[in-house]
XYZ file of C-alpha atoms in Angstrom:
302
model
C 48.934 43.451 43.749
C 46.716 42.165 46.647
C 46.370 38.656 45.499
C 43.453 37.874 47.880
C 41.593 40.979 46.745
C 42.276 40.171 43.063
C 41.037 36.551 43.591
C 37.954 37.900 45.286
C 37.306 40.299 42.518
C 37.628 37.517 39.857
C 35.217 35.127 41.726
C 32.690 37.957 42.053
C 32.907 38.812 38.408
C 32.208 35.145 37.489
C 29.363 35.020 39.949
C 27.679 38.260 38.824
C 28.345 37.659 35.131
C 29.725 41.149 34.402
C 32.324 43.670 35.460
C 29.715 46.279 36.104
C 27.522 44.143 38.454
C 30.632 42.848 40.191
C 31.799 46.497 40.710
C 28.290 47.183 42.281
C 28.695 44.184 44.568
C 32.226 45.217 45.624
C 31.267 48.879 45.934
C 33.967 49.992 43.454
C 34.375 51.012 39.791
C 34.263 48.599 36.767
C 37.711 50.058 35.758
C 39.234 48.859 39.028
C 37.498 45.495 38.705
C 38.969 45.043 35.279
C 42.324 46.089 36.548
C 42.367 43.597 39.377
C 41.353 40.660 36.989
C 44.048 41.735 34.415
C 46.631 41.809 37.226
C 45.652 38.370 38.441
C 45.898 36.929 34.914
C 49.410 38.538 34.408
C 50.536 37.123 37.747
C 49.238 33.606 36.853
C 50.494 33.844 33.336
C 47.137 32.625 31.774
C 43.896 34.106 30.601
C 41.026 33.395 32.968
C 38.175 35.083 31.093
C 37.354 35.788 27.428
C 35.579 39.151 27.158
C 32.965 40.084 24.612
C 30.747 43.075 24.500
C 27.893 41.077 25.703
C 29.191 38.150 27.780
C 32.163 36.756 29.780
C 33.294 33.230 29.263
C 35.668 31.312 31.481
C 38.632 29.873 29.700
C 39.866 26.313 30.470
C 42.306 27.771 32.969
C 39.524 29.946 34.455
C 37.249 26.851 34.889
C 40.052 25.152 36.809
C 40.885 28.209 38.910
C 37.452 29.419 39.724
C 36.303 26.510 42.207
C 39.705 26.405 43.875
C 39.648 30.231 44.371
C 36.156 29.964 45.784
C 37.429 27.389 48.309
C 40.394 29.424 49.316
C 38.340 32.495 49.894
C 35.711 30.485 51.917
C 38.610 29.045 54.023
C 39.999 32.545 54.680
C 36.534 33.850 55.621
C 36.054 30.779 58.018
C 39.432 31.415 59.578
C 38.764 35.128 60.193
C 35.293 34.346 61.585
C 36.908 31.798 64.065
C 39.598 34.380 65.084
C 36.796 36.925 65.545
C 35.001 34.563 67.816
C 38.192 34.273 69.869
C 38.187 38.056 70.350
C 34.461 38.274 71.309
C 33.923 35.012 73.186
C 36.528 33.808 75.518
C 37.631 30.363 74.498
C 40.695 28.274 74.046
C 43.524 27.091 76.308
C 44.828 29.764 78.805
C 48.364 28.976 79.861
C 49.218 30.577 83.173
C 52.661 30.642 85.136
C 52.245 31.373 88.885
C 54.463 31.177 92.026
C 54.084 27.830 93.775
C 52.904 28.889 97.277
C 50.631 31.669 96.045
C 48.976 29.407 93.439
C 48.425 26.464 95.747
C 46.727 28.681 98.470
C 44.900 31.265 96.458
C 44.284 30.219 92.868
C 42.021 27.081 92.915
C 38.894 29.069 93.989
C 39.765 31.913 91.463
C 40.293 29.524 88.520
C 37.205 27.613 89.340
C 35.111 30.724 89.455
C 36.660 32.059 86.259
C 35.865 28.884 84.349
C 32.300 28.933 85.707
C 31.995 32.330 84.078
C 33.972 31.268 80.925
C 33.200 27.705 80.307
C 34.905 27.594 76.820
C 38.318 28.386 78.335
C 40.629 25.592 79.388
C 43.320 26.279 81.991
C 46.917 25.031 81.936
C 48.409 26.279 85.203
C 52.193 25.746 85.697
C 53.681 26.481 89.106
C 57.215 27.821 89.194
C 58.896 30.494 91.343
C 61.536 31.374 88.749
C 60.839 34.217 86.277
C 59.616 32.378 83.133
C 60.020 33.835 79.782
C 56.306 33.966 78.774
C 57.009 34.365 74.961
C 59.634 31.687 74.592
C 57.766 29.284 76.962
C 54.338 29.770 75.462
C 52.485 31.362 78.404
C 49.662 33.703 77.932
C 49.939 35.211 81.386
C 52.456 34.960 84.218
C 51.705 36.058 87.809
C 54.794 37.570 89.293
C 55.522 38.982 92.757
C 58.050 41.749 93.332
C 59.027 45.255 92.238
C 58.891 44.792 88.341
C 61.699 46.424 86.322
C 60.890 48.112 83.042
C 60.498 45.807 80.054
C 58.609 45.262 76.762
C 55.931 43.183 78.664
C 52.655 44.565 79.883
C 52.226 44.327 83.769
C 48.928 45.013 85.642
C 49.138 45.303 89.437
C 46.589 42.838 90.832
C 47.175 43.255 94.749
C 49.818 44.465 97.214
C 51.922 41.765 98.828
C 52.831 42.603 102.445
C 56.088 41.157 103.980
C 56.538 40.623 107.693
C 59.358 39.304 109.832
C 57.929 36.643 112.017
C 59.035 33.821 114.355
C 57.331 31.419 116.723
C 56.626 32.431 120.335
C 58.740 29.582 121.612
C 61.799 30.837 119.446
C 61.448 34.408 120.702
C 61.135 33.183 124.363
C 64.364 31.180 123.885
C 66.391 33.622 121.947
C 64.754 36.986 122.790
C 62.629 39.357 120.857
C 64.602 41.851 118.691
C 63.735 45.440 119.647
C 65.787 47.101 116.901
C 67.043 45.854 113.393
C 70.626 45.457 114.705
C 69.422 42.676 117.037
C 68.708 40.533 114.005
C 72.365 39.688 113.489
C 72.195 37.409 116.463
C 69.326 35.381 115.128
C 68.818 32.460 112.610
C 67.498 33.746 109.342
C 65.196 31.588 107.325
C 65.909 33.024 103.866
C 63.906 32.723 100.682
C 66.471 32.154 97.852
C 64.497 34.044 95.236
C 64.040 37.136 97.390
C 65.614 40.155 95.695
C 68.090 41.825 98.213
C 66.976 45.205 99.301
C 69.858 47.076 100.896
C 67.614 50.049 101.730
C 65.582 47.869 104.122
C 67.386 47.800 107.509
C 66.038 44.534 108.881
C 66.905 42.632 105.667
C 70.367 44.096 105.743
C 71.076 42.872 109.212
C 69.548 39.471 108.581
C 71.808 39.117 105.489
C 74.911 40.324 107.189
C 74.549 38.582 110.498
C 77.486 37.272 112.358
C 77.062 33.657 111.181
C 77.937 34.804 107.752
C 74.845 32.897 106.480
C 76.570 29.557 107.185
C 73.714 28.787 109.789
C 69.983 29.298 109.480
C 68.203 27.907 106.451
C 67.750 28.730 102.716
C 64.895 27.525 100.600
C 63.244 28.405 97.320
C 59.810 27.657 98.858
C 58.087 30.008 101.281
C 55.824 27.346 102.755
C 58.791 25.364 103.964
C 60.260 28.459 105.643
C 57.006 29.355 107.306
C 56.673 25.837 108.696
C 60.252 25.911 109.832
C 59.604 29.216 111.612
C 56.545 27.671 113.319
C 58.855 24.777 114.459
C 61.156 27.339 116.047
C 64.025 27.265 113.557
C 64.379 31.073 113.322
C 63.066 34.365 111.856
C 61.490 34.388 108.380
C 60.694 37.390 106.097
C 57.614 36.125 104.320
C 54.478 37.400 102.579
C 51.352 37.378 104.639
C 49.509 35.323 101.919
C 51.623 32.474 103.380
C 52.230 33.431 106.945
C 48.963 35.106 107.702
C 47.049 32.059 109.019
C 49.831 31.118 111.408
C 49.926 34.663 112.679
C 46.154 34.651 113.169
C 46.312 31.402 115.106
C 49.220 32.583 117.323
C 51.759 30.119 115.934
C 53.875 33.055 114.666
C 54.523 36.517 116.067
C 55.402 39.581 113.930
C 58.823 40.925 114.838
C 59.795 44.606 114.375
C 56.379 45.682 112.906
C 57.575 49.255 112.816
C 60.414 48.242 110.348
C 58.098 46.388 107.945
C 59.332 46.544 104.331
C 57.327 48.405 101.695
C 54.811 46.048 100.181
C 55.746 44.215 96.915
C 53.130 43.850 94.188
C 51.313 40.875 92.656
C 51.371 41.528 88.887
C 49.672 39.831 85.918
C 52.200 39.988 83.095
C 51.407 39.443 79.462
C 53.050 40.127 76.163
C 50.822 42.464 74.171
C 48.306 45.268 74.765
C 46.972 45.384 71.215
C 44.773 42.651 69.598
C 44.663 40.780 72.960
C 42.935 37.425 72.801
C 39.596 37.375 74.565
C 40.623 34.631 76.924
C 43.607 36.708 78.114
C 41.461 39.911 78.415
C 38.771 38.156 80.263
C 41.149 36.794 82.802
C 42.950 40.129 83.297
C 39.503 41.798 83.827
C 38.458 38.965 86.169
C 41.498 38.934 88.487
C 41.448 42.787 88.801
C 40.155 43.422 92.208
C 39.344 39.680 92.876
C 41.549 39.454 96.132
C 40.133 42.784 97.606
C 41.879 45.895 99.010
C 43.388 45.091 101.354
C 43.577 41.499 100.185
C 41.612 39.062 102.171
C 44.772 37.345 103.456
C 45.753 40.591 105.246
C 42.541 40.646 107.286
C 43.993 38.807 110.218
C 44.712 41.726 112.409
């Protein structure tokens, strides 16, 4: 027995005053209406209606049950209407996880414009370069950079992420400009600790296997720190252009071995479900799609 449907049938019978009129209202048969009411009475263990050939009368139990049932059905309708509003009108708190450097440099304007278009949506932006568990940690969306592995999550590619080897002109003048990947083993490597190793990429291989055995150079989990260190002459960094681009444009950094540039990574918007997607999530996914341009605006420095 569908208890909600049986409850709704009982309330309709009382409101209409007969099984026949209730059946017309519910667009069903009087027999089915009678069956639902009988099942409800059996489930509750009490008689709710006394039936005669002419009229229906509420029993004492029916008089107690009827207003409470009305309230329950009204609450259910209100809840469903509110959820329907969430699907049609973007509203509520949108929790987003995003990489630190990318978010600081490129998300304030995006989020401001998004909220201007969707003023009923609040934003909770958490910055973290680790791979968060969006379900366990309660995020609606996570922005991730890399080559995503297959998973149960839904991932939409938002933009390419170009990686370049770069160093300051002063560093290259002092230690020499590499002309081939093997030359990198003689240089200081400013390594991003969350970078997935890619043995197929020759420059990255020589940087990781250089003769210093990685005891020299610098390691950090923040790309901005490494780019600033490269500008200061500390070594060669492999960094995305969304961080290093302005320094390259201004001449503070020089691209090294451009002919051996790695394949671009991707910026992805990752979320948990494709079906019954909340409007606030769907609206953000639609908004960010194409927002950065193709190529992204941070790659228009050459």
